[in-house]
Each structure stands twice: as structure tokens, then as C-alpha cells.
XYZ file of C-alpha atoms in Angstrom:
641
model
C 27.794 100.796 -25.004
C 31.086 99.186 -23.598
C 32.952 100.752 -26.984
C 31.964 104.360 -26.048
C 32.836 104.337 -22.153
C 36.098 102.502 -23.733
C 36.705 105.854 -26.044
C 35.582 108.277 -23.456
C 38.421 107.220 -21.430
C 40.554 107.440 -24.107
C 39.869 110.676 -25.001
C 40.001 112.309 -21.340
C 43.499 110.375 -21.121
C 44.398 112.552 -24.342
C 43.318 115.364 -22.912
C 45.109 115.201 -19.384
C 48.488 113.824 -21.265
C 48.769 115.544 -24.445
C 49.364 119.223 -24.291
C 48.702 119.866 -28.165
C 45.444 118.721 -27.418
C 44.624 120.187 -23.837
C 42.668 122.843 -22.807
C 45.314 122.892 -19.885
C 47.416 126.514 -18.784
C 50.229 127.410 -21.004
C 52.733 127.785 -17.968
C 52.109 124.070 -17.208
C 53.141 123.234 -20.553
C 56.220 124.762 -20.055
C 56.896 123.679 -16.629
C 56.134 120.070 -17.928
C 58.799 119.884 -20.545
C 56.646 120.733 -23.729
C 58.660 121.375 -26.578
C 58.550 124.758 -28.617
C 56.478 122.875 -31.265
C 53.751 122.036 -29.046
C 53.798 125.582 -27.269
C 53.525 127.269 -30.819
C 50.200 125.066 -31.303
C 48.732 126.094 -27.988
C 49.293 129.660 -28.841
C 47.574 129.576 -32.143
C 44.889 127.524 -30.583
C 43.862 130.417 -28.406
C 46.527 130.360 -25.746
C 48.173 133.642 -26.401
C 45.744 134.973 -23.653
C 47.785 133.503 -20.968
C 50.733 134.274 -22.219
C 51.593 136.803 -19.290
C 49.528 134.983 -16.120
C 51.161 133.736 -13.269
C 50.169 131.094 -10.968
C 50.437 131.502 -7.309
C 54.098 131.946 -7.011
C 53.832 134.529 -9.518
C 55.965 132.539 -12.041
C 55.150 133.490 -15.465
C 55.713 131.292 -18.819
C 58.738 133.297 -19.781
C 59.875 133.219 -16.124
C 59.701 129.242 -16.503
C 61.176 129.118 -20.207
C 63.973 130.884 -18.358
C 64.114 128.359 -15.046
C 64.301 125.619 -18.077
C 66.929 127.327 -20.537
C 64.781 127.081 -23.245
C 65.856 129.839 -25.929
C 63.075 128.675 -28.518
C 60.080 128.957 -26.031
C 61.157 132.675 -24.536
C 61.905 133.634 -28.089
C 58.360 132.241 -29.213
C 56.563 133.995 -26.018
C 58.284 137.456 -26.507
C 56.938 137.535 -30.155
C 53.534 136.556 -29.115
C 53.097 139.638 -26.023
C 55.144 138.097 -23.251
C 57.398 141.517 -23.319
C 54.744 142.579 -20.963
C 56.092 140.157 -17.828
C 59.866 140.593 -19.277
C 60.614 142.327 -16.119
C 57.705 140.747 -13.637
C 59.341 139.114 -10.396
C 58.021 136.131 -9.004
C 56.958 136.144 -5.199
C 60.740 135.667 -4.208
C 61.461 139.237 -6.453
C 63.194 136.624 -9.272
C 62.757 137.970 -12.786
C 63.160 136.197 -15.478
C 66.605 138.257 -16.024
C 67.766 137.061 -12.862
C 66.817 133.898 -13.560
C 68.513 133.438 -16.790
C 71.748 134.773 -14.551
C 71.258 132.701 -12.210
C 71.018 129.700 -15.024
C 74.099 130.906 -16.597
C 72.688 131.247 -20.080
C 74.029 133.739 -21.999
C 71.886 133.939 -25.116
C 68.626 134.046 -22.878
C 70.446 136.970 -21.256
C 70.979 138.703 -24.522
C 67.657 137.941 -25.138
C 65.948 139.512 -23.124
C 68.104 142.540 -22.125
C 67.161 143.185 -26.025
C 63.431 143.033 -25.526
C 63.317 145.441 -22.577
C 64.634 143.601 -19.526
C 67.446 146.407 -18.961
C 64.558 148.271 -17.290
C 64.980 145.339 -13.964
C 69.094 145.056 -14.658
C 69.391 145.833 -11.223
C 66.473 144.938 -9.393
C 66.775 142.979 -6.144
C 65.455 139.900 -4.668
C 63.866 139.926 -1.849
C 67.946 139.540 -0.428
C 68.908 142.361 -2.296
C 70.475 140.273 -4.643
C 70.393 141.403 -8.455
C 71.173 139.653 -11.449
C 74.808 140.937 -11.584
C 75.484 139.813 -8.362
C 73.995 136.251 -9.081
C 76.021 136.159 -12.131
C 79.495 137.001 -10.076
C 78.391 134.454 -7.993
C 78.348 131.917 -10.773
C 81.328 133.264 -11.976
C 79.926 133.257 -15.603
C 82.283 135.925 -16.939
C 80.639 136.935 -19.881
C 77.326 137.267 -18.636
C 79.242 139.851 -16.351
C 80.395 141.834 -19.013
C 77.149 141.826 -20.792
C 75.266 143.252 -18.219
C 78.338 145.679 -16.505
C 77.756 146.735 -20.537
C 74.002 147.357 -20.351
C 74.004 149.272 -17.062
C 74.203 147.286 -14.453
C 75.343 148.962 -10.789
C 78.878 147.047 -9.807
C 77.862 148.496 -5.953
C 74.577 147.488 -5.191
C 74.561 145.528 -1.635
C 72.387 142.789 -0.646
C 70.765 142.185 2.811
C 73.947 141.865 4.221
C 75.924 144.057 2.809
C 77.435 141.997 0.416
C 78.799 143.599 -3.035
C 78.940 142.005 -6.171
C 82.760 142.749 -5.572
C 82.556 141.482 -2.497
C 80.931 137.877 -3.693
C 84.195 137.994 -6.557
C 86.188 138.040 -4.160
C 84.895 135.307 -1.529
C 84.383 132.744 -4.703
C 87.973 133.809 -6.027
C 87.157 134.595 -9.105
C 90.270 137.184 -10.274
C 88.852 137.889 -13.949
C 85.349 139.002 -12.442
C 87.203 141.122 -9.965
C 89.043 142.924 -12.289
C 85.875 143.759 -14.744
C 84.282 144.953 -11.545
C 86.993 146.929 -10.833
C 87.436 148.397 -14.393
C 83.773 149.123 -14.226
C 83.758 150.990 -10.820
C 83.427 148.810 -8.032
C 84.127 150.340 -4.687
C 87.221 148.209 -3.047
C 86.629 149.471 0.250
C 83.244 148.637 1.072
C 82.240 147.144 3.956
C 79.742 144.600 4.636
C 77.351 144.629 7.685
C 80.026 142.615 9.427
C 82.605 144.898 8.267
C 84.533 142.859 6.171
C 85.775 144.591 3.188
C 86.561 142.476 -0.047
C 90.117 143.039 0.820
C 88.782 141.029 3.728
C 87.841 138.340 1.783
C 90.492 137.884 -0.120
C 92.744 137.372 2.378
C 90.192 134.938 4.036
C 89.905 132.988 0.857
C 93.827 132.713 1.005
C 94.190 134.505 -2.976
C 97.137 136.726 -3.395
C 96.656 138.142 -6.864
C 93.144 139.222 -6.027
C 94.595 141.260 -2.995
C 97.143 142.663 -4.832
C 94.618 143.896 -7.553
C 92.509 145.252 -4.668
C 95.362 147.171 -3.210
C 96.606 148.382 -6.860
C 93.004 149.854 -7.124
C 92.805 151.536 -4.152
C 91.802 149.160 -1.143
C 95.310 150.420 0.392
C 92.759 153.089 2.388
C 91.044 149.692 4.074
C 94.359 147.961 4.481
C 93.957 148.298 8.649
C 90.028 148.336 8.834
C 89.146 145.772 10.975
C 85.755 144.078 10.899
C 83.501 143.815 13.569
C 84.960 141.530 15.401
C 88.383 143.509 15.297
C 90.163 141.367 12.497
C 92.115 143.149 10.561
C 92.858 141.386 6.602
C 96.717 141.249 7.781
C 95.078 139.335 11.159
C 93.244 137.002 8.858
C 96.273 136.824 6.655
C 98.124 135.148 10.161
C 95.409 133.274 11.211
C 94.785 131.375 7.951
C 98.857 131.005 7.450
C 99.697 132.691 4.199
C 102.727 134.471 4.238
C 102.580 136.174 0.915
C 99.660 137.759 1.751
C 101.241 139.073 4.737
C 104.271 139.966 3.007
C 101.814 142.012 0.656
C 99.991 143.859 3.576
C 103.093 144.817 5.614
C 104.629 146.311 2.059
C 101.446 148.226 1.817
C 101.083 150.129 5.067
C 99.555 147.249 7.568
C 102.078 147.427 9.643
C 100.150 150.106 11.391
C 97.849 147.274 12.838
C 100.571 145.333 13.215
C 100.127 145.235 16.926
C 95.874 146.084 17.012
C 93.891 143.296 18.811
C 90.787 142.162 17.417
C 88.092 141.887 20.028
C 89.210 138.811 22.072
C 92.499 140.178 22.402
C 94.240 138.316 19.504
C 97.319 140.058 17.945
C 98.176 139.058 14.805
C 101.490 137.664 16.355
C 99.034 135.634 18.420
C 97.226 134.064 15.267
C 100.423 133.037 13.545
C 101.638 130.935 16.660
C 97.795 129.803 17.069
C 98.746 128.786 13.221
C 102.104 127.646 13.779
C 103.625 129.231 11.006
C 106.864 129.684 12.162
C 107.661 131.954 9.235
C 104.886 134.289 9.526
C 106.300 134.741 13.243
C 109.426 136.134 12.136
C 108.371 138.320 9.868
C 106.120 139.817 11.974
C 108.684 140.239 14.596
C 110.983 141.469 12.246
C 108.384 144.055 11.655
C 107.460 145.220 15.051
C 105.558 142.646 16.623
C 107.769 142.466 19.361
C 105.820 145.262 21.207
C 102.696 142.620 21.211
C 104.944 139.945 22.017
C 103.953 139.427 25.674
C 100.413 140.650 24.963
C 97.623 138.051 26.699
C 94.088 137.691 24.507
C 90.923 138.257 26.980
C 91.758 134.282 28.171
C 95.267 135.387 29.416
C 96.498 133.586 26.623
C 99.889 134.643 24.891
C 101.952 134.053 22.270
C 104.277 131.637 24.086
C 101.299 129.756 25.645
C 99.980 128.552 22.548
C 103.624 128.214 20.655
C 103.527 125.576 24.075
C 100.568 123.939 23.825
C 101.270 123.168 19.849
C 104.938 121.861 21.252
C 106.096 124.037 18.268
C 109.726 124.250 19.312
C 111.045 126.579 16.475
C 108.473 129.364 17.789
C 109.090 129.057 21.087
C 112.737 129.843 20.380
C 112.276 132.143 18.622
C 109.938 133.984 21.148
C 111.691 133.610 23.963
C 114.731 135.111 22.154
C 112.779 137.976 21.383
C 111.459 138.984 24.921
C 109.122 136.494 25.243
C 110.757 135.202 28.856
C 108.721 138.139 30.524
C 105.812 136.021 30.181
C 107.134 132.625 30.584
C 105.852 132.290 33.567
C 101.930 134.304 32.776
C 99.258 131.948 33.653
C 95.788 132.077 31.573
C 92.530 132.731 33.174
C 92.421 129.080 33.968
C 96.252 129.375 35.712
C 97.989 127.297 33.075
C 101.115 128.644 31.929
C 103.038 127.616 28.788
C 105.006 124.770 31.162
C 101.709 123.238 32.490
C 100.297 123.589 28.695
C 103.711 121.788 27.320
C 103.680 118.853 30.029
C 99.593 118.595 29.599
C 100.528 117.649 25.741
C 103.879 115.691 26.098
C 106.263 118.155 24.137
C 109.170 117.116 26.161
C 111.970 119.297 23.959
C 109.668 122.299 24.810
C 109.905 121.152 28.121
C 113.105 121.213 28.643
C 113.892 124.413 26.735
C 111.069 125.935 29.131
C 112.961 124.859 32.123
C 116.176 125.934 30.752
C 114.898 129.403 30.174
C 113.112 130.066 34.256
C 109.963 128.234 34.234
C 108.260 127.698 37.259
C 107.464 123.983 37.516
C 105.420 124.371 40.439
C 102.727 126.700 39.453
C 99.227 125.474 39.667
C 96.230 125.881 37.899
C 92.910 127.020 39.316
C 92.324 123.011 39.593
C 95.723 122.732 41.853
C 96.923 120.746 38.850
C 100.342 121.501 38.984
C 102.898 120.813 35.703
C 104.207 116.975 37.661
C 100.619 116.182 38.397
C 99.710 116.826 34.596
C 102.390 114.619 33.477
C 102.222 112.096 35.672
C 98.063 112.183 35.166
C 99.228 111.870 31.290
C 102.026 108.941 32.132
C 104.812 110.979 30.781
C 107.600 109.539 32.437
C 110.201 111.335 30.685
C 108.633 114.891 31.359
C 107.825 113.837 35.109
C 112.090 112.988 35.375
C 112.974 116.052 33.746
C 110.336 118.118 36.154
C 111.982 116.551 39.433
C 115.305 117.137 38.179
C 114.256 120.899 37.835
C 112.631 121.843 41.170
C 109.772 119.766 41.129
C 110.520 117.697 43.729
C 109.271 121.220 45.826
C 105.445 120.330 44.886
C 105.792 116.255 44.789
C 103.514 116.257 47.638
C 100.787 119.334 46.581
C 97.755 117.975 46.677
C 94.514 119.377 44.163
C 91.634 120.925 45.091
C 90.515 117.309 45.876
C 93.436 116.510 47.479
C 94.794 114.506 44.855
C 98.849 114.489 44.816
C 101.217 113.226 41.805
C 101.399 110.008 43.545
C 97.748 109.334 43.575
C 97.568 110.441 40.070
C 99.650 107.966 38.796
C 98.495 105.251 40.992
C 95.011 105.484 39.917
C 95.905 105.477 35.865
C 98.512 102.221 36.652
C 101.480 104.238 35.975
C 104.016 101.641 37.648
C 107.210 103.528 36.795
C 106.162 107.301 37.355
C 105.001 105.375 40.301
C 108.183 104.312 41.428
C 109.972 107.245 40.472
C 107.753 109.740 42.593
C 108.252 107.645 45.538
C 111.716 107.188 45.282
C 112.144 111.057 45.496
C 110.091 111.651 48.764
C 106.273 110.952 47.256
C 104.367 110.714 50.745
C 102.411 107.488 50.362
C 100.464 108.534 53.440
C 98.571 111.407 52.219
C 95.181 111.289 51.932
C 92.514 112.865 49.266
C 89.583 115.179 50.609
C 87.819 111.604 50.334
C 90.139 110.057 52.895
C 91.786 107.925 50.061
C 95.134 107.136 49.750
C 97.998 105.954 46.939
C 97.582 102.721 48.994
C 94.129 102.571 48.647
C 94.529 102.984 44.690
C 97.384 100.678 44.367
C 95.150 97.601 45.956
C 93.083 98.067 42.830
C 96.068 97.039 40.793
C 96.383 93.280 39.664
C 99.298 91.256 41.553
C 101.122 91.475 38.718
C 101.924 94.589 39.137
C 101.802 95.332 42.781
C 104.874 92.994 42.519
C 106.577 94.571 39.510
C 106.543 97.377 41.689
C 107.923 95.856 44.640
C 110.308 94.272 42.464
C 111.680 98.106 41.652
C 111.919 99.337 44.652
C 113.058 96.427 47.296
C 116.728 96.105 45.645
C 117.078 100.278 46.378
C 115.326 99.777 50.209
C 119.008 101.375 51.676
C 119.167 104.334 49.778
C 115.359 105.447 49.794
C 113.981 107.822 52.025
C 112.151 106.652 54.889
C 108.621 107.185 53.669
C 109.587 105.341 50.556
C 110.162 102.260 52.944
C 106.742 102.380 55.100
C 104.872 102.932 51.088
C 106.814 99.601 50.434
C 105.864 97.963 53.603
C 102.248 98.997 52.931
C 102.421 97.783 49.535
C 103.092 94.230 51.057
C 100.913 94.520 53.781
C 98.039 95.260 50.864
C 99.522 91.587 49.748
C 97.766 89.705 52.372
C 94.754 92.274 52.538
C 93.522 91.910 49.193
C 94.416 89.357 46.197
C 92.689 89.612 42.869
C 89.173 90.654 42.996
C 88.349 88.324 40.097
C 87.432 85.099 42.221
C 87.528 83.060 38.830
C 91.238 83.540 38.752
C 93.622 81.941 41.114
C 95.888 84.772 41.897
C 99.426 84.663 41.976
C 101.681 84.877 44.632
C 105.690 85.117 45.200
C 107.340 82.012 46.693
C 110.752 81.185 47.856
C 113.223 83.535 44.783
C 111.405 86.749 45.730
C 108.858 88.403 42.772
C 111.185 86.747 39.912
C 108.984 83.479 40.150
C 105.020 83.341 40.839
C 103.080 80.307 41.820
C 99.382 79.667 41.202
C 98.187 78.842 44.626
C 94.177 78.300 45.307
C 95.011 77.566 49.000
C 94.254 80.674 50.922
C 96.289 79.385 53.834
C 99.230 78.638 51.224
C 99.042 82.105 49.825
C 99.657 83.452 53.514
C 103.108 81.247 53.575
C 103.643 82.297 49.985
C 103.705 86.337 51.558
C 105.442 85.330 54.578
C 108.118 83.835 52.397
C 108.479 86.618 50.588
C 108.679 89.509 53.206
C 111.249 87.222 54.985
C 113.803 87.146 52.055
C 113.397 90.156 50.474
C 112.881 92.632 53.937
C 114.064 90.783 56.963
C 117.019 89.047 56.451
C 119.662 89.867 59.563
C 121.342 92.387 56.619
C 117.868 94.343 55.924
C 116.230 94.133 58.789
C 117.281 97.272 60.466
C 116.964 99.819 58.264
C 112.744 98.811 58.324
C 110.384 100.197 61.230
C 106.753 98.115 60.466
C 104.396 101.562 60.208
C 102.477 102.129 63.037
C 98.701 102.268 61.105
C 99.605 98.105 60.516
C 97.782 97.927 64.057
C 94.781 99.861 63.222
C 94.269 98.082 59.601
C 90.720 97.093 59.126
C 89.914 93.435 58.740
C 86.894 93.954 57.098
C 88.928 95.411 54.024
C 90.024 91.417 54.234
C 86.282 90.059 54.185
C 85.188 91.553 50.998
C 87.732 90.159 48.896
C 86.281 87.383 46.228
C 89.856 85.874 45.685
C 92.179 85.323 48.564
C 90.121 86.109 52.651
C 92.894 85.318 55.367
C 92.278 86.814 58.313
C 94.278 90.153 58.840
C 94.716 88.474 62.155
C 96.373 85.651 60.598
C 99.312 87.357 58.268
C 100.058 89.531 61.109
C 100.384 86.358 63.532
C 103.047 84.803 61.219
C 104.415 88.151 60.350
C 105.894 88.539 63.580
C 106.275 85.101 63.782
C 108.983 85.198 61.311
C 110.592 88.050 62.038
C 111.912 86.846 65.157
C 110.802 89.911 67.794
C 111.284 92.870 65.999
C 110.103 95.290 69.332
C 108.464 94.748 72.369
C 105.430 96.504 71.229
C 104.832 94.022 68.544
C 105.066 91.078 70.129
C 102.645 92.684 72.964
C 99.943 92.385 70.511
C 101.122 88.974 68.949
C 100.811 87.872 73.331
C 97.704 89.412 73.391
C 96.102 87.813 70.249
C 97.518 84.936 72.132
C 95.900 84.998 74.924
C 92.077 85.569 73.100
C 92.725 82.490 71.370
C 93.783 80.202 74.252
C 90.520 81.554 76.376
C 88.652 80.501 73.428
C 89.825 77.079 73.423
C 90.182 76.192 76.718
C 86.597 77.476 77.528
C 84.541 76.034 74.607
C 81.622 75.806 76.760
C 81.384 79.109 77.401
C 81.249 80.149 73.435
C 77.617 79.109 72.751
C 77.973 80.582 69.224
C 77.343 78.121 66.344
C 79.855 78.012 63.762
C 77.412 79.376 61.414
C 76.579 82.282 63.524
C 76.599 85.382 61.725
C 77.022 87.550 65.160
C 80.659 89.411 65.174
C 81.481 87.069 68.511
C 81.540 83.889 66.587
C 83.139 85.665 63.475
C 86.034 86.620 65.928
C 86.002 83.006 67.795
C 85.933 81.517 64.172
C 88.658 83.661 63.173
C 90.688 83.271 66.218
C 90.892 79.205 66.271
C 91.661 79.534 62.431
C 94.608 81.548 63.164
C 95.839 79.191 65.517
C 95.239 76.090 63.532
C 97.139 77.807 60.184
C 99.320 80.180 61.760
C 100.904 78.993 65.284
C 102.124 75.705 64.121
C 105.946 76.215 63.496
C 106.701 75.031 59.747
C 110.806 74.092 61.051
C 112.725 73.757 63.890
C 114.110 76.608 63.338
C 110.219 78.440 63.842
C 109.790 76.368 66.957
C 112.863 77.737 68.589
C 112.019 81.132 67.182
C 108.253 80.916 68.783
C 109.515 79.280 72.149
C 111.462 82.092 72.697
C 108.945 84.454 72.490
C 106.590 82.842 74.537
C 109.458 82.115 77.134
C 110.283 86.197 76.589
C 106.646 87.479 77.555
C 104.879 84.567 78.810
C 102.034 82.136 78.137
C 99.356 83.551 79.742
């Protein structure tokens, strides 16, 4: 019993696996890899009744002998009825003559155009494509010639308009072309996109298939532009190959020589887009010059993008040509070729822009102006050569936001645009729509470079303007306001030589001398000291900006106490306020009784008591005898009240 379950299995194993043996469809054999041996036997065992069924796809068995390249097998079909399906299409419109082109195999080509298949030579796919088409497309020359031989149509079009010509030309295949051609293949037809296979072979970038398409008569569809208005000597520029060019403009394409495609692109304008400095002077040579100020639909010209490449060589050239009229021509966005050349650092075009009339104090439709570009970028060099050519008359515009040059540069850390914008008349004063300042910015900056900046601009304090002297005065005040926000780092302050040397000081009450120090030597010295007025907003600066720093929290209170405490009585006004400060902190001494605030009180009365007996403790007890003269004086001057 357990041998013949054993051989039934066997046997229905046989019969699933071995095709000689199965019962199984003759186009699964095929599809499966059965040799021609093994088809023969099904054939004579009764399977030469399915020799022309298809399965749901409508793929027949010479339809899959094809897919497979099998010669034997579609031989062995055809002599046993399959000439009946020769020319059957499968649900995608594929017959087995396509199919065989598609495989590139000749001999099953031959094959079957002998045995009838001529009568689909040129039927479609459901794209319109046909088997001549598929076979320039797999640039199988010979297969070409076989069926150009046996009838087949060189202009049949797919779904799109497409040519076999036209798919010659776009896989740059020169041989097929010119059996195409030979055979009758219309050079000037268009796709649906309009593109002619002149078209394409000036896309694809080959110059002996557009001279064989001109020699055969594609001259009439020289200037034919395609849908979206390129012309093949516009796609000649655009892709950069000047022998193509010089081909077109020998053969009558100078007519569109000046013709715009649809966004307003010139030829002219490709080849600067390009950069093919060559290209450009042909074309000029060959009347491009009326074009050469012509915007596209962005109000982009030439010049504009010879700019914004910093192709110096075009932009000569241009501009030598008549291109000056439109040196100045904004795009739709207001840049002009300046703002683009500054935006992308070409400093030689730059110059040669300036040189030639440029405006360097056009905005765009942001405000952005060519200075605030650069110094947004950090391109010292460009922001020098911009003030030494008029800039200095929009140093101060302000963006739609309000942002100026100096703001700009302050927020991206730019310490020497920085010091170069103030040193010719940057307002540090002005405010964005968001009420913030350069100042603001700069207090962001690490101390490191607040005094590398300092350390630029004190030594030049007598020949700066006078807002250059209040931004420096702010700068120090900022000093005292806020250290380094990082309260793991003890900041560093200068002491004693100026900003040469730094100390690390974790004393709060040290870092106040360290300041005081420093504005004393470097500002108010009996040589300096006149040519400085203290800004009048020091009185209104808020000492809360103080409290939220992590580092380094003196009271405002305090550095202002032992600014004017060094700096011997300055003005009346100023030592008004130092009296008056004064006079809090004595009435909060003498009357401790009548301050029932806890020194832990959070209320803003003991905050200012707090504050106040600090500053009197750290900040009123004279360091010398020379600061105890200094500070009898004053109180002698306006009292002790």
C-alpha cells in the first residue's frame, strides 16, 4: 500500500515537471524554457491543436518563441500551422514581428517576414509604435534595412508624434538616419511638441546628423520652432555647441536669429545662460546685437545672467556691444546685473560693472540693495569697492524689515565689513521694523570679538565720524551689560594694556574694574577725552538687559557709578545723576529701619535697595588716592546730600 501512494507521487511529480510527459499547454512549455526537442514531442503527441491559442494576454507560442529568441521553436511552430497567429498582436498590439524587432534578432525577422508577417510590417502598438520604429530604436541596422526592404513606412508616427526618423535622430544613430533618409523619410516632420528631427539633433548635440538632415532637405524647418518657441539654432545655444550653430547660421537660421521662444529667451540669451563665450560672438557677429538688450518674461537679459555666472569675458564683450543700455535693467524681482554680481562674489565683474555706470544703489523688491547683499554674503572686498563707488549714498537704507548693511553684517559676525561700514558713516542707531538695533546684534557676539572690534576702531577714534564714536561707546557700554551667555565659561575681560591682553576673571565685581580700566586708557585719557560725548540713551539703558545674563550680572547701576567715577566730571548732567544715585543709596542706609524688605524679597523695592547698597559697597570705595581726591571733589562740587 505504502509502495503505490510512494509511486503515485512520483508520477504526478513527472507530470507537473516534465513537459515531454505533461498533458500541460504548449505556450507554457515555451514560456518555461523547453527546448525544441521536447516541443517537437508535444506536437506529435497531440499538441499541434494549440499551436495558435493564446492565454489571457493574448501571447501566442510563436509570440513567446519570439520574446525567447528561439529560431528552432518558431521554425518548428510555423511548419506545424502557427502561420495562422504570424501576425496576431498580443493585448499590448505586440506581434511577434515586433517582438523579434524589439529582441534584435535578425534571423527570426527573416523568418517570419518569409512566412507572411509582411502583412503586420507596419502595424502599431497600442503607442503607435511599429516594428521599424522599435528597430531604429535599438539601433539594429540591419534589421532596418530588412524591413525598409520589405515595405515598411519610414513615416509612420506614434502617439506622440514621434517618427522612426525622429527616434534616429534622438538615439544618434547617423547610419539609421541616413537609410531612413535614402528610403524616404520626411526631415521636416514635426512631433506633437513640434520638435522636428532637426530638433533633435541639435538637442542630442550630433553635428553630422544635422548636417545630413539639412543636405536632405530639413533647411525648410531650419527656423521652426517647437511649441515652446525653441528654435534648433536656440537649442544649439542653450546646449553650447558651436558647430552646430556655425552649421545653422550657414544654412539660413539667422532669420531666427533674434526670435524668442515663449519665455522670452533669445538665443543670445541661452548662450550667456550657457556661458559659451564663443557662441556669444558669433552670434553677435551675426546680428544678435538687435536682441542684445532684450529681457525674457523675468526681465532677465543677457548681461544679467553673463553677471550672475561672474563670466567676465561675456560681460565684456556685451557691454562693448551695446549692452550698457541695460546695465542698469532690473528683473521682475529688481535685481540688476550689479546686485546679481555682488549676490555671487564676482568681484572683477564688479568692478568692470562699476567702471561701465552701474547703479550701486538700486534695490530689489526686498530693499536688498547691492552693499547689503555683499555685506549679507561677507564679501569684504566687493563691500570696499561698492563704498568707494557711491555706495556710501545707501549705507544707511534700510529693507523692507528695516534691516541696514550694518545690521546685516552684525548679525552673520562679519567683524571687518563691520568695521568698515561704520567707519564710513554706518548709523549704529538705526533700528529694524522690530525695534532692533546693530547694538542689539553685536551683544550676541562672544567677547572675543566685541573686543577685536574695539581693538579696530579705538586707535582711528580722531578721524571717525561722530556716529562711529557713540557705536564705539555703545559697544563698551554692551561690555558691562552683557558678558558671555555661556555661564560655564568664565568670560574674558581687558585689563590694564587695553584689548592686547585678556584676563580670566570669575569675580563679577573684578570684571567691572577690568571695563573701567579699559575705557579709562583707551577713551579718557586727558588726550582723548574730548573728542567723546557719552550718548545720551546711556541714561535710559535697561537694567533688566543686565539681570538675564548667565555669565557676568553687575548692576547697570554699578558700571555707570564708577564710569563717571573715573572719568573725573565729564558734564554737569552726568554727575547730576551719579548725586542722585547718591543720594538713594545714603537714604537707604541711614534709614534701615524703614526698609522692611528681606534680602530675599523678590519685590522690585528690595531688588533696588539690594542693588543700591551693592553699588556702594563695590563701587564708591576709591581704589587710590588719586580716586579719593577725584570723588571728594565731586561731592565737594555738588554736595552730599
Amino acid at each position: 500500500m505504502k509502495y503505490i501512494q510512494k509511486l503515485t507521487i512520483v508520477l504526478a511529480l513527472l507530470c507537473a515537471y516534465a513537459p515531454s510527459l505533461s498533458a500541460g499547454k504548449l505556450l507554457d512549455l515555451i514560456e518555461n524554457g523547453a527546448n525544441s526537442k521536447q516541443v517537437e514531442e508535444f506536437l506529435k503527441n497531440g499538441g499541434e491543436k494549440e499551436v495558435n491559442t493564446s492565454d489571457k494576454y493574448g501571447r501566442t507560442p510563436l509570440y513567446a518563441a519570439c520574446c525567447g529568441g528561439n529560431l528552432n521553436i518558431a521554425k518548428l511552430l510555423l511548419e506545424n500551422g502557427a502561420i495562422a497567429s504570424i501576425n496576431t498582436p498580443n493585448n499590448g498590439g505586440w506581434t511577434p514581428l515586433y517582438r523579434a524587432c524589439y529582441g534584435r534578432n535578425l534571423d527570426i525577422v527573416k523568418l517570419l517576414l518569409e512566412n507572411g508577417a509582411t502583412a503586420s510590417i507596419n502595424t502599431p502598438d497600442n503607442n503607435g509604435e511599429t516594428p521599424l520604429y522599435q528597430a531604429c530604436g535599438n539601433g539594429n541596422l540591419n534589421i532596418v534595412k530588412l524591413l525598409l526592404e520589405k515595405g515598411a513606412n519610414p513615416n509612420t508616427t506614434d502617439k506622440d508624434g514621434w517618427t522612426p526618423l525622429h527616434e534616429a535622430c534622438y538615439k544618434d544613430n547617423l547610419a539609421i538616419v541616413k537609410l531612413l533618409l535614402e528610403n524616404g523619410a520626411n526631415p521636416n516632420t514635426t512631433d506633437k511638441n513640434g520638435e522636428t528631427p532637426l530638433y533633435k539633433a541639435c538637442y542630442i548635440g550630433n553635428l553630422n546628423i544635422a548636417k545630413l538632415l539639412l543636405e536632405n532637405g530639413a533647411i525648410a524647418s531650419i527656423n521652426t520652432p517647437c511649441n515652446s518657441g525653441w528654435t534648433p539654432l536656440y537649442v544649439a545655444c542653450s546646449f553650447g555647441n558651436l558647430d552646430i550653430v556655425k552649421l545653422l547660421l550657414e544654412n539660413g537660421a539667422i532669420a531666427s536669429i533674434n526670435t524668442p521662444n515663449n519665455y522670452g529667451e533669445t538665443p543670445l540669451y541661452a548662450a550667456c545662460y550657457k556661458g559659451n563665450l564663443d557662441i556669444v560672438k558669433l552670434l553677435l557677429e551675426n546680428g544678435a546685437i538687435a536682441s542684445i538688450n532684450t529681457p525674457n518674461n523675468d526681465g532677465k537679459t543677457p548681461l544679467y545672467h553673463a553677471c550672475y555666472d561672474g563670466n567676465l569675458d561675456i560681460v565684456k564683450l556685451l557691454l562693448g556691444n551695446g549692452a550698457i543700455a541695460s546695465i542698469n535693467t532690473p528683473n521682475n524681482d529688481g535685481e540688476t546685473p550689479l546686485y546679481q554680481a555682488c549676490d555671487n562674489g564676482h568681484l572683477n565683474t564688479v568692478k568692470l560693472l562699476l567702471e561701465k555706470g552701474a547703479n550701486p544703489n538700486t534695490p530689489d523688491k526686498n530693499g536688498w540693495t547691492p552693499l547689503y547683499k555683499a555685506c549679507d554674503n561677507g564679501n569684504l572686498s566687493i563691500v570696499k569697492l561698492l563704498l568707494e563707488n557711491g555706495a556710501i549714498a545707501s549705507i544707511n537704507t534700510p529693507d523692507n524689515n528695516g534691516w541696514t548693511p550694518l545690521y546685516a553684517a552684525c548679525r552673520k559676525n562679519y567683524l571687518n565689513i563691520v568695521e568698515l561700514l561704520i567707519k564710513n558713516g554706518a548709523d549704529a542707531t538705526l533700528t529694524t521694523n522690530q525695534g532692533k538695533s546693530p547694538l542689539r546684534v553685536i551683544c550676541k557676539w562672544s567677547i572675543k570679538k566685541r573686543q577685536e572690534l574695539l581693538m579696530m576702531l579705538v586707535p582711528t577714534a580722531k578721524t571717525l565720524p561722530q556716529n562711529t564714536k557713540t557705536f564705539i561707546e555703545l559697544i563698551i557700554t554692551t561690555l558691562a551689560e552683557q558678558m558671555d551667555p555661556n555661564s560655564t565659561i568664565a568670560p574674558k575681560v581687558p585689563q590694564h594694556d587695553g584689548l592686547f591682553k585678556s584676563q580670566v576673571v570669575e569675580n563679577p565685581a573684578q570684571e567691572i574694574v577690568c571695563i573701567e580700566e579699559f575705557i579709562r586708557l583707551q577713551l579718557f585719557t586727558p588726550h582723548k577725552k574730548a573728542i567723546y560725548t557719552w550718548p545720551e540713551n546711556f541714561y535710559s539703558l535697561n537694567e533688566n538687559n543686565v539681570d538675564h545674563s548667565k555669565c557676568f550680572k553687575p548692576s547697570l547701576s554699578q558700571f555707570r557709578c564708577r564710569y563717571y567715577y573715573t572719568t573725573n566730571a565729564l558734564s554737569l548732567r552726568q554727575y547730576a545723576f551719579l548725586r542722585a544715585l547718591q543720594n538713594m543709596a545714603r537714604t537707604a542706609i541711614m534709614q534701615p529701619k524703614a526698609i522692611t524688605y528681606s534680602s530675599n524679597s523678590t519685590s522690585s523695592k528690595a531688588k533696588q535697595y539690594n542693588k543700591l547698597c551693592d553699588m556702594i559697597i563695590k563701587c564708591y570705595k576709591p581704589s587710590s588716592t588719586e580716586s579719593s581726591v577725584r570723588f571728594e571733589n565731586v561731592t565737594k562740587r555738588y554736595g552730599n546730600n
